mmCIF file of C-alpha atoms and ligand atoms in Angstrom:
data_model
loop_
_atom_site.group_PDB
_atom_site.id
_atom_site.type_symbol
_atom_site.label_atom_id
_atom_site.label_comp_id
_atom_site.label_asym_id
_atom_site.label_seq_id
_atom_site.Cartn_x
_atom_site.Cartn_y
_atom_site.Cartn_z
ATOM 1 C CA MET V 1 66.409 62.903 46.319
ATOM 2 C CA THR V 2 62.574 63.306 45.294
ATOM 3 C CA GLU V 3 59.695 64.660 47.341
ATOM 4 C CA ASP V 4 57.898 61.322 46.461
ATOM 5 C CA LEU V 5 60.262 59.519 48.214
ATOM 6 C CA HIS V 6 60.144 61.715 51.442
ATOM 7 C CA ASP V 7 56.335 61.049 51.207
ATOM 8 C CA ARG V 8 56.898 57.168 51.255
ATOM 9 C CA GLN V 9 59.273 57.515 54.013
ATOM 10 C CA ILE V 10 57.319 59.708 56.093
ATOM 11 C CA ARG V 11 54.387 57.326 55.582
ATOM 12 C CA SER V 12 56.186 54.365 56.231
ATOM 13 C CA LEU V 13 57.509 55.739 59.643
ATOM 14 C CA ALA V 14 54.331 57.211 60.507
ATOM 15 C CA GLU V 15 52.744 53.503 59.878
ATOM 16 C CA SER V 16 55.586 51.847 62.098
ATOM 17 C CA ILE V 17 54.415 54.288 64.695
ATOM 18 C CA LEU V 18 50.836 53.605 64.581
ATOM 19 C CA LEU V 19 50.984 49.610 64.112
ATOM 20 C CA LYS V 20 53.868 48.999 66.488
ATOM 21 C CA ASN V 21 52.985 51.603 68.961
ATOM 22 C CA TYR V 22 55.770 53.133 68.963
ATOM 23 C CA LYS V 23 56.916 56.370 71.112
ATOM 24 C CA VAL V 24 58.934 58.869 70.007
ATOM 25 C CA THR V 25 61.894 60.648 71.215
ATOM 26 C CA PHE V 26 63.057 64.225 69.420
ATOM 27 C CA PHE V 27 66.219 65.856 69.467
ATOM 28 C CA LEU V 28 65.920 69.715 68.756
ATOM 29 C CA GLY V 29 68.340 72.272 67.484
ATOM 30 C CA ALA V 30 67.451 76.100 66.413
ATOM 31 C CA GLY V 31 66.315 75.113 63.058
ATOM 32 C CA VAL V 32 62.874 73.940 64.687
ATOM 33 C CA SER V 33 62.644 77.847 65.707
ATOM 34 C CA THR V 34 63.437 79.330 62.647
ATOM 35 C CA ALA V 35 59.904 79.999 61.389
ATOM 36 C CA SER V 36 58.772 82.168 64.051
ATOM 37 C CA GLY V 37 61.721 84.396 63.334
ATOM 38 C CA ILE V 38 64.627 83.484 65.669
ATOM 39 C CA PRO V 39 67.808 82.660 63.731
ATOM 40 C CA ASP V 40 69.773 79.392 64.249
ATOM 41 C CA PHE V 41 73.324 79.781 65.462
ATOM 42 C CA ARG V 42 75.368 78.860 62.142
ATOM 43 C CA SER V 43 73.621 79.073 59.144
ATOM 44 C CA PRO V 44 75.763 81.228 56.778
ATOM 45 C CA GLY V 45 74.643 84.972 56.859
ATOM 46 C CA THR V 46 71.291 84.400 58.897
ATOM 47 C CA GLY V 47 72.953 82.463 61.887
ATOM 48 C CA ILE V 48 73.289 84.631 64.924
ATOM 49 C CA TYR V 49 77.331 83.920 65.172
ATOM 50 C CA ASP V 50 77.314 85.534 61.728
ATOM 51 C CA ASN V 51 75.632 88.555 62.959
ATOM 52 C CA LEU V 52 77.437 89.775 66.044
ATOM 53 C CA ALA V 53 79.236 92.451 64.308
ATOM 54 C CA GLN V 54 78.355 95.172 66.587
ATOM 55 C CA PHE V 55 79.843 93.243 69.738
ATOM 56 C CA ASN V 56 83.578 93.391 68.469
ATOM 57 C CA LEU V 57 83.547 89.687 70.130
ATOM 58 C CA PRO V 58 87.052 88.054 69.922
ATOM 59 C CA TYR V 59 85.319 85.024 68.478
ATOM 60 C CA ALA V 60 81.406 84.383 67.872
ATOM 61 C CA GLU V 61 81.243 81.726 70.563
ATOM 62 C CA ALA V 62 82.540 83.961 73.289
ATOM 63 C CA ILE V 63 78.941 85.449 73.658
ATOM 64 C CA PHE V 64 78.518 82.229 75.516
ATOM 65 C CA THR V 65 81.387 82.119 77.480
ATOM 66 C CA LEU V 66 81.567 82.761 81.120
ATOM 67 C CA ASP V 67 84.785 84.367 81.532
ATOM 68 C CA TYR V 68 83.855 86.914 78.542
ATOM 69 C CA PHE V 69 80.659 87.665 80.299
ATOM 70 C CA LYS V 70 82.204 88.182 83.534
ATOM 71 C CA GLN V 71 84.424 90.945 81.711
ATOM 72 C CA ASN V 72 81.422 92.263 79.146
ATOM 73 C CA PRO V 73 77.999 90.842 80.093
ATOM 74 C CA GLU V 74 76.260 93.437 77.437
ATOM 75 C CA PRO V 75 76.494 91.431 74.241
ATOM 76 C CA PHE V 76 74.642 88.263 76.354
ATOM 77 C CA CYS V 77 72.157 90.875 77.601
ATOM 78 C CA VAL V 78 71.474 92.271 74.286
ATOM 79 C CA LEU V 79 70.949 88.893 72.958
ATOM 80 C CA ALA V 80 69.022 87.357 75.977
ATOM 81 C CA GLU V 81 66.607 90.124 75.872
ATOM 82 C CA GLU V 82 65.898 89.390 72.086
ATOM 83 C CA LEU V 83 65.410 85.935 72.587
ATOM 84 C CA TYR V 84 63.708 86.065 76.225
ATOM 85 C CA PRO V 85 60.874 83.583 76.502
ATOM 86 C CA GLY V 86 57.295 85.385 75.702
ATOM 87 C CA ASN V 87 58.698 87.232 72.103
ATOM 88 C CA TYR V 88 58.149 84.246 69.696
ATOM 89 C CA ARG V 89 55.437 82.080 69.072
ATOM 90 C CA PRO V 90 55.729 78.607 68.689
ATOM 91 C CA THR V 91 56.227 76.946 65.324
ATOM 92 C CA VAL V 92 53.994 74.160 63.835
ATOM 93 C CA PHE V 93 56.525 71.717 64.791
ATOM 94 C CA HIS V 94 56.509 72.614 68.454
ATOM 95 C CA CYS V 95 52.709 72.362 68.118
ATOM 96 C CA LEU V 96 53.280 68.615 66.796
ATOM 97 C CA LEU V 97 55.099 67.724 69.944
ATOM 98 C CA LYS V 98 52.240 68.688 71.870
ATOM 99 C CA LEU V 99 50.008 66.330 69.768
ATOM 100 C CA PHE V 100 52.316 63.491 70.732
ATOM 101 C CA GLU V 101 52.204 63.764 74.349
ATOM 102 C CA ASP V 102 48.395 64.507 73.630
ATOM 103 C CA LYS V 103 48.325 61.147 71.630
ATOM 104 C CA GLY V 104 50.304 59.318 74.293
ATOM 105 C CA ILE V 105 53.443 58.563 71.799
ATOM 106 C CA LEU V 106 55.601 61.158 73.229
ATOM 107 C CA GLN V 107 58.742 59.733 74.701
ATOM 108 C CA ARG V 108 60.892 62.664 75.210
ATOM 109 C CA VAL V 109 61.870 66.042 73.785
ATOM 110 C CA TYR V 110 65.707 66.636 74.102
ATOM 111 C CA THR V 111 65.999 70.292 73.213
ATOM 112 C CA GLN V 112 69.295 72.391 72.935
ATOM 113 C CA ASN V 113 67.005 75.629 72.463
ATOM 114 C CA ILE V 114 66.451 78.253 75.024
ATOM 115 C CA ASP V 115 63.851 79.625 73.616
ATOM 116 C CA ASN V 116 61.067 78.068 75.961
ATOM 117 C CA LEU V 117 58.552 77.082 72.888
ATOM 118 C CA GLU V 118 58.013 73.754 73.973
ATOM 119 C CA ARG V 119 56.161 74.424 76.655
ATOM 120 C CA VAL V 120 54.544 77.768 75.312
ATOM 121 C CA ALA V 121 52.931 74.946 72.893
ATOM 122 C CA GLY V 122 51.823 73.404 75.987
ATOM 123 C CA VAL V 123 54.336 70.340 76.359
ATOM 124 C CA SER V 124 54.274 69.436 79.587
ATOM 125 C CA ASP V 125 57.469 69.638 82.057
ATOM 126 C CA GLU V 126 58.108 66.163 82.581
ATOM 127 C CA PHE V 127 58.762 65.414 78.648
ATOM 128 C CA ILE V 128 61.066 68.076 78.195
ATOM 129 C CA VAL V 129 64.767 68.191 78.782
ATOM 130 C CA GLU V 130 66.182 71.464 77.999
ATOM 131 C CA ALA V 131 70.235 70.280 77.534
ATOM 132 C CA HIS V 132 71.268 74.045 77.558
ATOM 133 C CA GLY V 133 69.550 75.121 80.198
ATOM 134 C CA SER V 134 66.937 77.677 80.019
ATOM 135 C CA PHE V 135 65.851 81.222 81.375
ATOM 136 C CA ALA V 136 63.393 80.181 84.088
ATOM 137 C CA GLU V 137 65.792 80.937 86.734
ATOM 138 C CA ALA V 138 68.942 82.972 87.047
ATOM 139 C CA HIS V 139 71.722 83.086 89.341
ATOM 140 C CA CYS V 140 74.516 85.787 90.259
ATOM 141 C CA VAL V 141 77.774 84.521 88.758
ATOM 142 C CA SER V 142 79.629 85.563 92.232
ATOM 143 C CA CYS V 143 77.721 84.711 95.446
ATOM 144 C CA ARG V 144 75.004 82.497 93.906
ATOM 145 C CA LYS V 145 71.806 84.278 94.647
ATOM 146 C CA SER V 146 69.041 82.890 92.945
ATOM 147 C CA TYR V 147 66.525 85.306 90.843
ATOM 148 C CA THR V 148 63.428 84.340 88.776
ATOM 149 C CA SER V 149 63.047 84.821 85.293
ATOM 150 C CA GLN V 150 60.365 87.871 85.460
ATOM 151 C CA GLU V 151 63.103 89.766 87.858
ATOM 152 C CA VAL V 152 65.999 89.346 85.656
ATOM 153 C CA TRP V 153 63.947 90.497 82.557
ATOM 154 C CA ASN V 154 62.555 93.758 84.824
ATOM 155 C CA LYS V 155 66.232 94.373 85.144
ATOM 156 C CA LEU V 156 67.137 93.734 81.261
ATOM 157 C CA ILE V 157 64.463 96.040 80.095
ATOM 158 C CA ASP V 158 65.197 98.866 82.709
ATOM 159 C CA LYS V 159 67.773 100.753 80.560
ATOM 160 C CA ALA V 160 66.909 103.855 82.170
ATOM 161 C CA GLY V 161 67.927 102.520 85.640
ATOM 162 C CA SER V 162 71.296 102.975 87.317
ATOM 163 C CA HIS V 163 72.789 99.373 85.685
ATOM 164 C CA LYS V 164 71.465 100.110 82.137
ATOM 165 C CA GLY V 165 69.458 96.759 81.497
ATOM 166 C CA ILE V 166 72.528 94.562 82.972
ATOM 167 C CA PRO V 167 71.268 92.488 85.648
ATOM 168 C CA HIS V 168 73.044 93.224 88.626
ATOM 169 C CA CYS V 169 72.555 91.204 92.218
ATOM 170 C CA SER V 170 72.489 92.878 95.141
ATOM 171 C CA CYS V 171 76.094 91.776 95.868
ATOM 172 C CA GLY V 172 77.087 94.415 92.911
ATOM 173 C CA ASN V 173 77.807 91.326 90.547
ATOM 174 C CA TYR V 174 76.207 90.165 87.322
ATOM 175 C CA ILE V 175 73.523 87.973 86.988
ATOM 176 C CA LYS V 176 73.215 85.200 84.818
ATOM 177 C CA PRO V 177 70.391 83.229 83.171
ATOM 178 C CA ASP V 178 70.866 79.431 84.076
ATOM 179 C CA ILE V 179 71.727 79.276 80.180
ATOM 180 C CA VAL V 180 74.672 76.718 79.838
ATOM 181 C CA PHE V 181 77.569 78.757 78.673
ATOM 182 C CA PHE V 182 80.526 76.820 77.205
ATOM 183 C CA GLY V 183 82.621 74.929 79.810
ATOM 184 C CA GLU V 184 80.159 74.782 82.050
ATOM 185 C CA ALA V 185 78.319 71.569 83.355
ATOM 186 C CA LEU V 186 75.219 70.382 81.618
ATOM 187 C CA PRO V 187 71.926 69.990 83.881
ATOM 188 C CA GLN V 188 71.793 66.961 85.840
ATOM 189 C CA ARG V 189 68.612 66.149 84.783
ATOM 190 C CA LEU V 190 69.730 65.449 80.857
ATOM 191 C CA PHE V 191 72.160 62.844 82.291
ATOM 192 C CA ASN V 192 69.708 61.203 84.772
ATOM 193 C CA GLN V 193 67.010 60.839 82.104
ATOM 194 C CA TRP V 194 68.914 60.058 79.101
ATOM 195 C CA ASP V 195 70.329 57.068 81.325
ATOM 196 C CA GLU V 196 66.605 56.114 81.590
ATOM 197 C CA ASP V 197 65.720 56.868 77.947
ATOM 198 C CA VAL V 198 68.509 55.436 76.073
ATOM 199 C CA GLU V 199 67.907 51.793 75.621
ATOM 200 C CA ASP V 200 63.559 52.624 75.229
ATOM 201 C CA VAL V 201 64.185 54.779 72.025
ATOM 202 C CA ASP V 202 61.930 53.175 69.334
ATOM 203 C CA VAL V 203 61.775 56.363 67.065
ATOM 204 C CA ALA V 204 64.500 59.233 66.785
ATOM 205 C CA ILE V 205 63.278 62.232 65.195
ATOM 206 C CA VAL V 206 66.523 64.604 65.244
ATOM 207 C CA ALA V 207 65.546 68.192 63.910
ATOM 208 C CA GLY V 208 67.019 71.549 62.927
ATOM 209 C CA THR V 209 69.955 71.044 64.613
ATOM 210 C CA SER V 210 73.791 71.075 63.318
ATOM 211 C CA LEU V 211 74.949 68.262 65.777
ATOM 212 C CA THR V 212 77.857 70.350 66.277
ATOM 213 C CA VAL V 213 77.922 71.069 70.335
ATOM 214 C CA TYR V 214 78.396 68.552 72.681
ATOM 215 C CA PRO V 215 77.569 66.338 74.321
ATOM 216 C CA PHE V 216 74.107 66.711 72.968
ATOM 217 C CA ALA V 217 75.613 66.011 69.399
ATOM 218 C CA LEU V 218 76.125 62.270 70.610
ATOM 219 C CA LEU V 219 72.537 61.654 72.097
ATOM 220 C CA PRO V 220 70.995 60.103 68.565
ATOM 221 C CA SER V 221 74.669 57.978 67.825
ATOM 222 C CA GLU V 222 73.690 56.278 71.550
ATOM 223 C CA VAL V 223 70.511 55.099 70.159
ATOM 224 C CA PRO V 224 70.139 51.054 69.828
ATOM 225 C CA ARG V 225 70.617 49.747 66.631
ATOM 226 C CA ARG V 226 66.786 48.963 66.216
ATOM 227 C CA THR V 227 65.644 52.649 66.581
ATOM 228 C CA ARG V 228 64.130 53.975 63.276
ATOM 229 C CA ARG V 229 65.875 57.104 63.092
ATOM 230 C CA MET V 230 64.914 60.200 61.111
ATOM 231 C CA LEU V 231 66.476 63.703 60.457
ATOM 232 C CA VAL V 232 64.873 66.647 59.115
ATOM 233 C CA ASN V 233 67.661 69.205 58.656
ATOM 234 C CA TYR V 234 68.484 70.923 55.454
ATOM 235 C CA GLU V 235 72.003 69.469 55.643
ATOM 236 C CA LYS V 236 73.216 65.722 56.821
ATOM 237 C CA VAL V 237 74.860 66.174 60.196
ATOM 238 C CA GLY V 238 76.330 63.996 62.995
ATOM 239 C CA ASP V 239 76.558 60.306 62.416
ATOM 240 C CA PHE V 240 73.886 60.498 59.937
ATOM 241 C CA VAL V 241 76.536 61.347 57.423
ATOM 242 C CA LYS V 242 77.643 57.863 58.056
ATOM 243 C CA GLY V 243 74.567 56.727 58.731
ATOM 244 C CA ARG V 244 72.421 53.682 59.454
ATOM 245 C CA ARG V 245 70.617 51.491 57.094
ATOM 246 C CA THR V 246 67.426 52.385 58.403
ATOM 247 C CA ASP V 247 68.098 56.247 58.467
ATOM 248 C CA ILE V 248 65.729 58.646 57.081
ATOM 249 C CA PHE V 249 67.171 61.849 55.629
ATOM 250 C CA ILE V 250 64.651 64.571 54.665
ATOM 251 C CA SER V 251 66.504 67.842 53.714
ATOM 252 C CA ALA V 252 63.717 69.982 54.025
ATOM 253 C CA ASP V 253 61.918 72.671 56.370
ATOM 254 C CA CYS V 254 61.227 71.433 59.746
ATOM 255 C CA ASP V 255 57.428 72.808 60.014
ATOM 256 C CA THR V 256 56.873 71.461 56.427
ATOM 257 C CA ILE V 257 57.625 67.912 57.735
ATOM 258 C CA ALA V 258 55.606 68.410 60.602
ATOM 259 C CA ASN V 259 52.472 69.029 58.936
ATOM 260 C CA LYS V 260 53.328 65.865 56.548
ATOM 261 C CA LEU V 261 53.993 63.712 59.146
ATOM 262 C CA ALA V 262 50.634 65.155 61.332
ATOM 263 C CA ALA V 263 48.866 64.198 57.656
ATOM 264 C CA ALA V 264 50.542 60.545 57.608
ATOM 265 C CA LEU V 265 49.503 59.785 61.126
ATOM 266 C CA GLY V 266 45.997 61.185 60.226
ATOM 267 C CA TRP V 267 46.494 63.946 62.783
ATOM 268 C CA GLU V 268 46.247 67.112 60.005
ATOM 269 C CA GLN V 269 42.767 68.944 61.247
ATOM 270 C CA ASP V 270 44.454 68.311 65.046
ATOM 271 C CA LEU V 271 47.631 69.909 64.103
ATOM 272 C CA LYS V 272 45.364 73.065 62.359
ATOM 273 C CA ASP V 273 43.182 72.990 65.540
ATOM 274 C CA LEU V 274 46.150 73.024 67.893
ATOM 275 C CA VAL V 275 48.503 75.485 66.156
ATOM 276 C CA GLU V 276 45.245 78.000 66.097
ATOM 277 C CA LYS V 277 44.762 77.720 69.664
ATOM 278 C CA VAL V 278 48.122 78.056 70.795
ATOM 279 C CA LEU V 279 48.829 80.967 68.631
ATOM 280 C CA GLU V 280 45.481 82.718 69.908
ATOM 281 C CA THR V 281 47.122 82.163 73.666
ATOM 282 C CA HIS V 282 50.827 83.627 72.519
ATOM 283 C CA LYS V 283 48.818 86.545 71.255
ATOM 284 C CA GLU V 284 46.887 87.282 74.358
ATOM 285 C CA TYR V 285 49.591 86.874 76.474
ATOM 286 C CA LYS V 286 51.843 89.169 74.414
ATOM 287 C CA GLN V 287 49.499 91.957 74.748
ATOM 288 C CA LYS V 288 49.159 91.130 78.807
ATOM 289 C CA ARG V 289 52.923 91.447 78.901
ATOM 290 C CA LYS V 290 53.337 94.529 76.425
ATOM 291 C CA LYS V 291 50.548 96.512 79.070
ATOM 292 C CA GLU V 292 52.949 95.412 81.813
ATOM 293 C CA GLN V 293 56.294 96.122 80.321
ATOM 294 C CA ASP V 294 55.037 99.693 79.802
ATOM 295 C CA GLU V 295 54.578 100.299 83.427
ATOM 296 C CA VAL V 296 57.894 99.025 84.341
ATOM 297 C CA LYS V 297 59.681 102.202 86.260
ATOM 298 C CA PRO V 298 63.645 102.841 86.412
ATOM 299 C CA ASP V 299 65.248 100.512 89.197
ATOM 300 C CA ASP V 300 62.029 98.985 89.638
ATOM 301 C CA VAL V 301 63.940 95.875 89.904
ATOM 302 C CA THR V 302 63.110 93.923 93.023
ATOM 303 C CA LYS V 303 59.548 93.761 92.820
ATOM 304 C CA GLU V 304 58.270 89.960 93.322
ATOM 305 C CA THR V 305 56.864 87.885 90.454
ATOM 306 C CA THR V 306 53.251 88.673 91.265
ATOM 307 C CA LYS V 307 52.199 90.113 87.483
ATOM 308 C CA GLU V 308 49.719 88.408 85.512
ATOM 309 C CA ALA V 309 51.532 87.466 82.687
ATOM 310 C CA ASP V 310 54.359 85.769 84.847
ATOM 311 C CA LYS V 311 51.803 83.548 86.056
ATOM 312 C CA THR V 312 51.535 82.031 82.562
ATOM 313 C CA GLU V 313 53.932 81.789 79.622
ATOM 314 C CA ALA V 314 57.156 83.661 81.239
ATOM 315 C CA LYS V 315 56.626 81.395 84.168
ATOM 316 C CA GLN V 316 56.591 77.845 82.477
ATOM 317 C CA LYS V 317 59.733 76.734 84.211
ATOM 318 C CA PRO V 318 61.129 73.261 84.095
ATOM 319 C CA LYS V 319 60.253 71.691 87.552
ATOM 320 C CA GLN V 320 63.355 69.640 87.721
ATOM 321 C CA ASP V 321 65.481 71.241 85.470
ATOM 322 C CA LYS V 322 67.734 73.415 87.814
ATOM 323 C CA ALA V 323 70.462 73.667 85.519
ATOM 324 C CA GLU V 324 72.847 72.439 88.372
ATOM 325 C CA THR V 325 76.523 73.674 88.078
ATOM 326 C CA LYS V 326 78.094 71.041 89.666
ATOM 327 C CA GLN V 327 80.062 68.665 87.566
ATOM 328 C CA ALA V 328 77.756 65.777 86.155
ATOM 329 C CA ASP V 329 78.307 62.354 87.381
ATOM 330 C CA GLU V 330 80.465 60.706 84.449
ATOM 331 C CA THR V 331 80.030 57.221 86.153
ATOM 332 C CA ASN V 332 76.210 57.446 86.394
ATOM 333 C CA SER V 333 76.211 58.505 82.312
ATOM 334 C CA LYS V 334 76.824 57.137 79.234
ATOM 335 C CA LEU V 335 77.637 60.413 78.135
ATOM 336 C CA ASP V 336 81.644 61.118 78.302
ATOM 337 C CA LYS V 337 81.739 64.820 77.961
ATOM 338 C CA PRO V 338 79.786 66.367 80.328
ATOM 339 C CA GLU V 339 80.652 70.163 79.775
ATOM 340 C CA LEU V 340 79.400 72.127 76.846
ATOM 341 C CA THR V 341 81.975 72.136 74.153
ATOM 342 C CA ASP V 342 81.845 72.818 70.278
ATOM 343 C CA GLY V 343 83.805 69.801 68.950
ATOM 344 C CA LYS V 344 86.990 71.829 69.959
ATOM 345 C CA SER V 345 89.689 71.144 72.397
ATOM 346 C CA SER V 346 89.673 72.495 75.680
ATOM 347 C CA GLU V 347 93.535 73.719 74.833
ATOM 348 C CA GLU V 348 91.678 75.725 71.964
ATOM 349 C CA ILE V 349 89.476 77.099 73.930
ATOM 350 C CA GLU V 350 92.231 77.969 76.610
ATOM 351 C CA ASP V 351 94.295 79.206 74.134
ATOM 352 C CA LYS V 352 91.808 81.321 72.985
ATOM 353 C CA LEU V 353 90.559 82.825 76.217
ATOM 354 C CA SER V 354 94.304 83.281 76.943
ATOM 355 C CA LYS V 355 94.462 85.730 73.917
ATOM 356 C CA LEU V 356 91.539 87.773 75.163
ATOM 357 C CA ASN V 357 93.605 89.244 78.172
ATOM 358 C CA LEU V 358 90.923 88.691 80.762
HETATM 359 P P1 OAD I 1 72.658 75.773 64.730
HETATM 360 O O1 OAD I 1 72.804 76.685 64.127
HETATM 361 O O2 OAD I 1 74.283 75.182 64.901
HETATM 362 O O3 OAD I 1 72.290 74.263 63.413
HETATM 363 C C1 OAD I 1 70.954 74.749 62.947
HETATM 364 C C2 OAD I 1 70.687 73.802 61.989
HETATM 365 O O4 OAD I 1 69.505 73.742 61.321
HETATM 366 C C3 OAD I 1 71.754 74.047 60.511
HETATM 367 O O5 OAD I 1 71.923 72.584 60.083
HETATM 368 C C4 OAD I 1 70.393 74.723 59.655
HETATM 369 O O6 OAD I 1 70.667 74.099 58.318
HETATM 370 C C5 OAD I 1 69.007 74.171 60.170
HETATM 371 N N1 OAD I 1 67.931 74.734 59.945
HETATM 372 C C6 OAD I 1 67.998 75.922 60.036
HETATM 373 N N2 OAD I 1 66.461 76.395 59.928
HETATM 374 C C7 OAD I 1 65.768 75.168 59.578
HETATM 375 C C8 OAD I 1 64.772 74.657 59.080
HETATM 376 N N3 OAD I 1 63.613 75.655 58.967
HETATM 377 N N4 OAD I 1 64.391 73.598 58.780
HETATM 378 C C9 OAD I 1 65.244 72.526 58.498
HETATM 379 N N5 OAD I 1 66.545 72.633 58.958
HETATM 380 C C10 OAD I 1 66.638 74.018 59.428
HETATM 381 O O7 OAD I 1 71.935 75.002 65.550
HETATM 382 P P2 OAD I 1 72.053 74.322 66.649
HETATM 383 O O8 OAD I 1 72.434 73.163 66.534
HETATM 384 O O9 OAD I 1 70.887 74.272 67.993
HETATM 385 O O10 OAD I 1 74.059 76.946 72.405
HETATM 386 O O11 OAD I 1 73.086 74.498 67.995
HETATM 387 C C11 OAD I 1 73.461 73.964 68.908
HETATM 388 C C12 OAD I 1 73.833 75.233 70.164
HETATM 389 O O12 OAD I 1 75.079 75.948 69.561
HETATM 390 C C13 OAD I 1 73.006 75.631 70.566
HETATM 391 O O13 OAD I 1 72.161 75.071 71.565
HETATM 392 C C14 OAD I 1 73.801 76.967 71.329
HETATM 393 C C15 OAD I 1 74.626 77.119 70.269
HETATM 394 O O14 OAD I 1 76.131 77.383 70.705
HETATM 395 C C16 OAD I 1 74.021 77.424 73.536
HETATM 396 O O15 OAD I 1 72.763 78.397 73.752
HETATM 397 C C17 OAD I 1 74.477 77.586 74.927
#
């Protein structure tokens, strides 16, 4: 496919958005964040799942599996410290989402990502659905006591403390951020919001995802036939492989296409200005947090969240998205697989777990 064809397709989509007052719904995965330095999960060689050898995991996805976490939380904690909100800057693509909001044509952002970068770019709570949870809150895996993001961060970086950087609850068990692990129910907000949105999706932009994790992978296939769909990803994935007549597939870097789409919409300068502003704010936040981090003392873990940086970026948390653990009500949802799975059958997963001798 030539570059010219991509440009024509982007221009035509932009014209539809502007002329027909279409709103845009985004469906995002790890590929929209790789430009900020966060690896995705499944890219051969560079993806997180290919780089877990140091942990001796029985299989890569065990790092996001509750039974394994209860036995050995260290691999997840090491990864969590690395991916914790605040470490990485938003990408151009994240800034484009904010621009869609500012221009009044953002319908929703459904994201599988746990890096918080949509929020850091300034997208408002009401537009974001964090399908796989977030670091905004955390709970004890045993007594369910709740902890703030900052409390968990303090415990994670407290390597000299008695728990050596593994967040422990006052009851003695482990604390897990409300990231949805395999086999856990997805946040109820995903199902409620999707029921409200699904028939209203004018334009669906799917970006940076392998669409291999369910039920999220089903969302783009559930939009009406009239919806204009565009996939921006290195490979064709999900039901884009079979495709619809009006689908657009662009095999290119997410940020490159974010810039092109902004230009086609006449927002080139707006995007440049926003990227500059967002990066400057992020830089200031990181400096503040570094200063605070240097002041953390061993076992300084029960401190309340009064710190300055916490009031800004790390604290940017969803109002409604509580990553509820109760089973999603299937009858209220168009999605029929409310638990997180990677397309493997529950028998396969149980088989793997039983071999772990947990
Ligand atoms: P994957 O790693 O499975 O897929 C990322 C996709 O993005 C791949 O198809 C890449 O080729 C593509 N990609 C990477 N960088 C890109 C770039 N700059 N431009 C365009 N395409 C790019 O990540 P996800 O689909 O997000 O679950 O993974 C889904 C879930 O699997 C994650 O949410 C995670 C994981 O288990 C949890 O964290 C609970």
